[in-house]
mmCIF file of C-alpha atoms in Angstrom:
data_model
loop_
_atom_site.group_PDB
_atom_site.id
_atom_site.type_symbol
_atom_site.label_atom_id
_atom_site.label_comp_id
_atom_site.label_asym_id
_atom_site.label_seq_id
_atom_site.Cartn_x
_atom_site.Cartn_y
_atom_site.Cartn_z
ATOM 1 C CA ARG A 1 0.643 0.210 -0.113
ATOM 2 C CA PRO A 2 1.083 3.753 -1.036
ATOM 3 C CA THR A 3 1.225 4.638 3.790
ATOM 4 C CA THR A 4 5.110 6.632 2.659
ATOM 5 C CA PRO A 5 4.249 8.949 -0.698
ATOM 6 C CA ARG A 6 6.837 11.640 1.062
ATOM 7 C CA MET A 7 9.577 9.542 2.192
ATOM 8 C CA ASN A 8 9.130 7.874 -1.938
ATOM 9 C CA SER A 9 9.427 11.204 -3.366
ATOM 10 C CA ARG A 10 12.635 11.873 -1.223
ATOM 11 C CA ARG A 11 13.675 9.042 -2.037
ATOM 12 C CA GLN A 12 17.301 10.380 -3.389
ATOM 13 C CA GLU A 13 18.110 12.525 -0.327
ATOM 14 C CA LEU A 14 17.651 10.036 2.011
ATOM 15 C CA CYS A 15 19.690 6.971 3.584
ATOM 16 C CA ILE A 16 17.407 4.036 4.400
ATOM 17 C CA PHE A 17 18.223 1.326 6.876
ATOM 18 C CA THR A 18 16.617 -1.563 5.292
ATOM 19 C CA ASN A 19 17.678 -4.666 8.089
ATOM 20 C CA LEU A 20 17.205 -2.870 11.500
ATOM 21 C CA LEU A 21 15.625 -4.840 14.745
ATOM 22 C CA SER A 22 13.709 -3.469 17.795
ATOM 23 C CA SER A 23 16.511 -4.433 21.155
ATOM 24 C CA ALA A 24 13.057 -4.153 22.669
ATOM 25 C CA ALA A 25 9.432 -4.582 22.357
ATOM 26 C CA ASN A 26 7.596 -1.948 25.226
ATOM 27 C CA THR A 27 8.609 1.736 24.978
ATOM 28 C CA ALA A 28 11.216 1.797 29.028
ATOM 29 C CA GLU A 29 13.250 -0.789 27.431
ATOM 30 C CA ALA A 30 13.962 -0.287 24.475
ATOM 31 C CA LEU A 31 14.268 3.525 24.744
ATOM 32 C CA ARG A 32 16.794 2.444 27.078
ATOM 33 C CA PHE A 33 18.788 0.198 24.879
ATOM 34 C CA LEU A 34 18.507 3.418 22.972
ATOM 35 C CA PHE A 35 19.525 6.253 24.772
ATOM 36 C CA THR A 36 21.897 4.330 26.972
ATOM 37 C CA GLU A 37 24.957 2.266 26.847
ATOM 38 C CA ALA A 38 22.395 -0.527 28.032
ATOM 39 C CA THR A 39 22.923 -3.295 25.584
ATOM 40 C CA LYS A 40 21.563 -7.271 26.282
ATOM 41 C CA SER A 41 24.635 -8.653 27.456
ATOM 42 C CA SER A 42 25.169 -5.587 29.764
ATOM 43 C CA PRO A 43 21.766 -4.688 30.492
ATOM 44 C CA GLY A 44 22.376 -2.218 33.900
ATOM 45 C CA LYS A 45 24.485 -0.478 32.146
ATOM 46 C CA MET A 46 23.296 2.877 32.270
ATOM 47 C CA ASN A 47 25.966 5.191 34.079
ATOM 48 C CA CYS A 48 24.712 8.019 30.823
ATOM 49 C CA THR A 49 22.028 9.505 28.943
ATOM 50 C CA LEU A 50 22.896 10.485 25.444
ATOM 51 C CA PRO A 51 21.754 14.190 25.427
ATOM 52 C CA GLN A 52 24.425 13.835 28.505
ATOM 53 C CA MET A 53 27.360 12.860 26.010
ATOM 54 C CA LEU A 54 26.055 15.353 24.139
ATOM 55 C CA ALA A 55 25.398 17.453 26.563
ATOM 56 C CA SER A 56 28.979 16.333 27.607
ATOM 57 C CA THR A 57 30.589 17.668 23.949
ATOM 58 C CA GLY A 58 28.501 21.484 23.732
ATOM 59 C CA VAL A 59 26.180 19.762 21.859
ATOM 60 C CA GLN A 60 22.562 21.279 23.436
ATOM 61 C CA SER A 61 19.719 18.645 22.257
ATOM 62 C CA VAL A 62 16.025 19.804 23.419
ATOM 63 C CA LEU A 63 13.296 17.413 23.865
ATOM 64 C CA LEU A 64 9.627 18.069 22.694
ATOM 65 C CA SER A 65 7.310 15.642 23.429
ATOM 66 C CA ASN A 66 4.069 14.101 22.419
ATOM 67 C CA HIS A 67 3.396 12.178 25.696
ATOM 68 C CA GLY A 68 2.611 12.596 29.144
ATOM 69 C CA ARG A 69 4.534 12.491 32.562
ATOM 70 C CA TRP A 70 3.743 9.568 34.738
ATOM 71 C CA GLY A 71 3.064 11.301 37.561
ATOM 72 C CA SER A 72 3.911 9.981 40.998
ATOM 73 C CA LEU A 73 4.808 7.547 38.427
ATOM 74 C CA ASP A 74 7.560 9.095 36.693
ATOM 75 C CA GLY A 75 10.546 8.308 36.297
ATOM 76 C CA THR A 76 11.787 5.865 33.290
ATOM 77 C CA GLU A 77 11.415 9.023 30.124
ATOM 78 C CA THR A 78 12.433 11.761 32.238
ATOM 79 C CA PHE A 79 16.125 10.156 33.157
ATOM 80 C CA LEU A 80 16.714 9.249 29.569
ATOM 81 C CA PHE A 81 16.465 12.400 28.311
ATOM 82 C CA SER A 82 18.025 13.889 31.175
ATOM 83 C CA GLY A 83 20.273 15.939 29.870
ATOM 84 C CA CYS A 84 18.161 17.893 27.376
ATOM 85 C CA ARG A 85 18.406 21.795 28.337
ATOM 86 C CA THR A 86 14.933 22.138 27.556
ATOM 87 C CA LEU A 87 11.377 19.135 28.196
ATOM 88 C CA LEU A 88 8.387 20.052 27.001
ATOM 89 C CA PHE A 89 5.447 17.191 27.723
ATOM 90 C CA LEU A 90 2.491 18.633 25.815
ATOM 91 C CA SER A 91 0.037 16.361 28.204
ATOM 92 C CA GLU A 92 1.106 16.302 31.692
ATOM 93 C CA LYS A 93 -0.819 13.302 31.731
ATOM 94 C CA ARG A 94 -0.657 9.702 30.916
ATOM 95 C CA LEU A 95 -3.709 8.901 29.948
ATOM 96 C CA SER A 96 -5.424 12.074 29.253
ATOM 97 C CA LYS A 97 -5.658 11.103 25.032
ATOM 98 C CA PRO A 98 -3.238 12.561 23.524
ATOM 99 C CA TRP A 99 -3.101 15.786 20.784
ATOM 100 C CA TYR A 100 -2.131 13.655 17.266
ATOM 101 C CA ASP A 101 2.022 14.659 16.768
ATOM 102 C CA ASP A 102 2.011 17.359 14.547
ATOM 103 C CA ALA A 103 0.976 19.474 17.566
ATOM 104 C CA LEU A 104 4.944 19.022 17.783
ATOM 105 C CA LEU A 105 5.842 21.248 14.571
ATOM 106 C CA PRO A 106 4.523 25.427 15.822
ATOM 107 C CA PHE A 107 7.004 24.286 18.922
ATOM 108 C CA LEU A 108 9.876 22.982 16.751
ATOM 109 C CA ASP A 109 9.572 25.877 14.775
ATOM 110 C CA ARG A 110 10.343 28.404 18.196
ATOM 111 C CA VAL A 111 13.467 26.217 18.579
ATOM 112 C CA LEU A 112 14.208 26.644 14.899
ATOM 113 C CA GLU A 113 13.877 30.075 14.921
ATOM 114 C CA LEU A 114 16.204 30.840 17.911
ATOM 115 C CA PRO A 115 19.867 31.692 17.494
ATOM 116 C CA ALA A 116 22.273 28.490 16.789
ATOM 117 C CA ARG A 117 24.631 29.543 19.301
ATOM 118 C CA ALA A 118 25.855 26.133 19.133
ATOM 119 C CA SER A 119 25.033 23.157 17.835
ATOM 120 C CA THR A 120 21.642 21.243 18.889
ATOM 121 C CA VAL A 121 19.213 18.364 18.619
ATOM 122 C CA ILE A 122 15.796 18.443 18.938
ATOM 123 C CA PHE A 123 13.584 14.732 19.987
ATOM 124 C CA LEU A 124 10.912 15.230 18.186
ATOM 125 C CA HIS A 125 8.945 12.484 20.262
ATOM 126 C CA LEU A 126 5.637 11.464 18.671
ATOM 127 C CA TYR A 127 3.286 8.710 19.692
ATOM 128 C CA GLY A 128 2.912 7.122 15.678
ATOM 129 C CA SER A 129 1.770 4.702 15.072
ATOM 130 C CA HIS A 130 1.563 3.980 18.590
ATOM 131 C CA GLN A 131 -2.002 1.469 19.185
ATOM 132 C CA SER A 132 -4.758 2.632 19.680
ATOM 133 C CA ALA A 133 -3.527 3.493 15.881
ATOM 134 C CA SER A 134 -7.417 4.530 14.856
ATOM 135 C CA GLU A 135 -6.090 7.891 17.557
ATOM 136 C CA ARG A 136 -3.367 8.611 16.523
ATOM 137 C CA TYR A 137 -4.401 11.034 12.761
ATOM 138 C CA PRO A 138 -7.742 12.982 12.084
ATOM 139 C CA ALA A 139 -11.157 12.411 10.740
ATOM 140 C CA TRP A 140 -10.726 14.327 7.485
ATOM 141 C CA PHE A 141 -6.843 12.651 7.147
ATOM 142 C CA PRO A 142 -7.824 9.236 5.683
ATOM 143 C CA PRO A 143 -6.346 7.811 2.676
ATOM 144 C CA PHE A 144 -7.626 4.829 3.283
ATOM 145 C CA PRO A 145 -11.190 4.627 4.794
ATOM 146 C CA PRO A 146 -11.375 3.823 8.198
ATOM 147 C CA GLU A 147 -14.212 1.943 10.483
ATOM 148 C CA HIS A 148 -15.241 1.751 14.002
ATOM 149 C CA ILE A 149 -13.095 -0.856 16.268
ATOM 150 C CA ARG A 150 -14.387 -1.743 19.580
ATOM 151 C CA HIS A 151 -11.089 -2.536 21.314
ATOM 152 C CA SER A 152 -6.890 -1.412 20.202
ATOM 153 C CA TYR A 153 -7.012 -5.039 17.910
ATOM 154 C CA ASP A 154 -10.020 -6.605 16.586
ATOM 155 C CA LEU A 155 -9.829 -9.719 14.610
ATOM 156 C CA ALA A 156 -12.764 -10.368 13.484
ATOM 157 C CA ASN A 157 -12.193 -8.156 11.122
ATOM 158 C CA PRO A 158 -7.842 -7.655 10.300
ATOM 159 C CA LEU A 159 -8.549 -5.603 7.011
ATOM 160 C CA LYS A 160 -10.340 -3.023 9.360
ATOM 161 C CA MET A 161 -7.570 -2.671 11.935
ATOM 162 C CA SER A 162 -5.156 -2.359 9.373
ATOM 163 C CA ASN A 163 -6.705 0.573 7.715
ATOM 164 C CA HIS A 164 -6.807 2.409 11.304
ATOM 165 C CA TYR A 165 -2.725 1.737 11.340
ATOM 166 C CA ASP A 166 -1.066 2.254 7.551
ATOM 167 C CA ASN A 167 -3.637 5.522 7.958
ATOM 168 C CA SER A 168 -0.864 5.953 10.486
ATOM 169 C CA ILE A 169 1.851 5.777 8.978
ATOM 170 C CA ALA A 170 0.206 8.016 6.995
ATOM 171 C CA PHE A 171 0.203 10.698 8.702
ATOM 172 C CA THR A 172 3.458 9.845 10.399
ATOM 173 C CA ASP A 173 4.626 10.450 6.665
ATOM 174 C CA VAL A 174 2.784 13.793 5.999
ATOM 175 C CA LEU A 175 5.081 15.005 9.363
ATOM 176 C CA LEU A 176 7.856 13.652 8.338
ATOM 177 C CA ASP A 177 7.931 15.449 4.928
ATOM 178 C CA ARG A 178 6.564 18.893 6.979
ATOM 179 C CA VAL A 179 9.597 18.505 9.751
ATOM 180 C CA ILE A 180 12.074 18.541 6.081
ATOM 181 C CA GLN A 181 10.389 21.415 4.897
ATOM 182 C CA ARG A 182 11.685 23.323 7.796
ATOM 183 C CA LEU A 183 14.331 22.129 8.037
ATOM 184 C CA GLN A 184 16.178 22.600 4.023
ATOM 185 C CA PRO A 185 16.182 26.939 3.899
ATOM 186 C CA LEU A 186 18.262 27.254 6.826
ATOM 187 C CA LYS A 187 21.212 28.270 6.126
ATOM 188 C CA ARG A 188 22.957 26.207 8.632
ATOM 189 C CA PRO A 189 23.883 22.005 8.218
ATOM 190 C CA THR A 190 20.673 20.499 8.962
ATOM 191 C CA MET A 191 19.832 16.908 8.782
ATOM 192 C CA MET A 192 16.716 14.161 10.296
ATOM 193 C CA VAL A 193 17.465 11.156 11.890
ATOM 194 C CA TYR A 194 13.793 9.302 12.217
ATOM 195 C CA LEU A 195 13.470 5.919 13.660
ATOM 196 C CA SER A 196 10.319 4.121 16.020
ATOM 197 C CA ASP A 197 10.607 2.538 19.207
ATOM 198 C CA HIS A 198 9.166 -1.199 18.823
ATOM 199 C CA GLY A 199 6.641 -2.929 15.620
ATOM 200 C CA GLU A 200 3.023 -3.644 16.872
ATOM 201 C CA SER A 201 2.058 -6.298 15.670
ATOM 202 C CA VAL A 202 -1.218 -5.269 13.855
ATOM 203 C CA ASN A 203 -2.690 -8.414 12.603
ATOM 204 C CA SER A 204 -2.156 -10.782 15.894
ATOM 205 C CA SER A 205 -2.752 -12.389 19.187
ATOM 206 C CA SER A 206 -1.353 -9.149 20.532
ATOM 207 C CA ILE A 207 -0.178 -6.169 19.847
ATOM 208 C CA ARG A 208 3.438 -7.517 20.861
ATOM 209 C CA ASN A 209 4.033 -10.894 19.908
ATOM 210 C CA ALA A 210 6.982 -12.116 19.679
ATOM 211 C CA ALA A 211 6.615 -14.891 17.276
ATOM 212 C CA ASP A 212 5.351 -11.568 14.074
ATOM 213 C CA ALA A 213 8.297 -10.123 12.595
ATOM 214 C CA SER A 214 6.317 -6.321 12.709
ATOM 215 C CA THR A 215 6.922 -5.772 16.466
ATOM 216 C CA TRP A 216 10.807 -6.527 15.803
ATOM 217 C CA GLU A 217 11.162 -5.385 12.929
ATOM 218 C CA ILE A 218 11.099 -1.025 12.767
ATOM 219 C CA PRO A 219 12.450 1.266 10.588
ATOM 220 C CA MET A 220 15.021 4.094 10.626
ATOM 221 C CA ILE A 221 15.861 7.269 7.674
ATOM 222 C CA CYS A 222 18.321 9.714 8.218
ATOM 223 C CA TRP A 223 17.841 12.817 5.596
ATOM 224 C CA PHE A 224 20.861 15.380 5.281
ATOM 225 C CA SER A 225 20.314 18.868 3.868
ATOM 226 C CA ALA A 226 22.700 20.739 0.950
ATOM 227 C CA GLU A 227 24.893 22.333 3.554
ATOM 228 C CA PHE A 228 25.407 19.567 5.339
ATOM 229 C CA ARG A 229 26.599 16.736 2.930
ATOM 230 C CA ASN A 230 29.119 19.892 1.864
ATOM 231 C CA ARG A 231 30.405 20.259 4.698
ATOM 232 C CA HIS A 232 29.991 16.725 6.336
ATOM 233 C CA PRO A 233 30.006 13.975 3.877
ATOM 234 C CA ASP A 234 32.703 12.344 5.826
ATOM 235 C CA THR A 235 29.727 11.815 7.670
ATOM 236 C CA VAL A 236 27.223 11.170 4.211
ATOM 237 C CA ARG A 237 28.926 8.782 2.868
ATOM 238 C CA ARG A 238 30.210 6.686 5.806
ATOM 239 C CA THR A 239 25.940 6.545 7.060
ATOM 240 C CA GLU A 240 25.110 5.117 3.651
ATOM 241 C CA GLU A 241 27.332 2.326 3.709
ATOM 242 C CA GLN A 242 26.047 1.403 7.140
ATOM 243 C CA GLN A 243 22.239 1.465 6.269
ATOM 244 C CA PHE A 244 22.228 -1.915 4.742
ATOM 245 C CA LEU A 245 23.757 -3.918 6.955
ATOM 246 C CA PRO A 246 22.012 -5.841 10.111
ATOM 247 C CA TRP A 247 21.929 -3.162 13.402
ATOM 248 C CA THR A 248 19.729 -3.645 16.597
ATOM 249 C CA THR A 249 19.003 -0.515 18.191
ATOM 250 C CA ASP A 250 21.544 -1.544 22.015
ATOM 251 C CA ARG A 251 24.142 -1.372 19.442
ATOM 252 C CA LEU A 252 23.084 1.889 17.609
ATOM 253 C CA LEU A 253 24.563 4.496 19.642
ATOM 254 C CA PRO A 254 27.838 4.889 18.867
ATOM 255 C CA LEU A 255 26.658 5.113 15.186
ATOM 256 C CA LEU A 256 23.832 7.952 16.065
ATOM 257 C CA LEU A 257 26.998 10.251 18.381
ATOM 258 C CA ARG A 258 28.832 10.427 15.058
ATOM 259 C CA LEU A 259 25.732 10.911 13.288
ATOM 260 C CA PHE A 260 25.236 14.175 15.644
ATOM 261 C CA ARG A 261 29.475 15.087 14.167
ATOM 262 C CA VAL A 262 30.666 13.167 18.178
ATOM 263 C CA ASP A 263 33.868 12.209 17.519
ATOM 264 C CA GLY A 264 36.078 10.098 20.292
ATOM 265 C CA TYR A 265 33.496 10.160 23.059
ATOM 266 C CA GLU A 266 34.226 8.113 26.266
ATOM 267 C CA SER A 267 32.223 6.449 28.421
#
């Protein structure tokens, strides 16, 4: 199904990682493996988070999250994004219905308008296609006819659930294109990295079915502005060379640091 027409139209501009697997099937674990030095073989190695590593090398980071805080149970995501200069959560309560992900764009605009005094990494923390997928896109949007579903997943009508899921993918495709449109005209080298924490088993007996490859296979794409390609051709070349290699998210941290122009970081 044509769920990503905008990214397809930019295919020549993208590095598309085609062999990336999540190291966990739930958000808390997946983000821990992605944003700390923890690996499957050393799960407790969490002394430093990615934003903290960036800050230690002079790279400032900003979190713009469509998620909410956990109140008295707050901890995992706040810890994993500790080190960010600014943290903005659109929803203060986890159980409240979130905004659609494009609600982050006005806040992204404000950050991009600020004078660039240092290299900056902006984390856009999305809901994406997380269940329930029917809540991840506005009513005016869907390219595939949606129907009401009674639960997070509806085994009685797998196509109905696929429509909701595919609509959420298509909405993310629009969002990523709008992010690129904002980065392109900037008079400084910019890049965008998009990836998921884990997958969903859309038409399975469980949203995280360990036997379903969809739970583990995740997307990752990198877009570089013309200015970035001109100034940092080695970074682009090395990224292009590695996009077809097998990766797991618990081994991805060194690559992310290189993408963010952080070389020689010592843990």
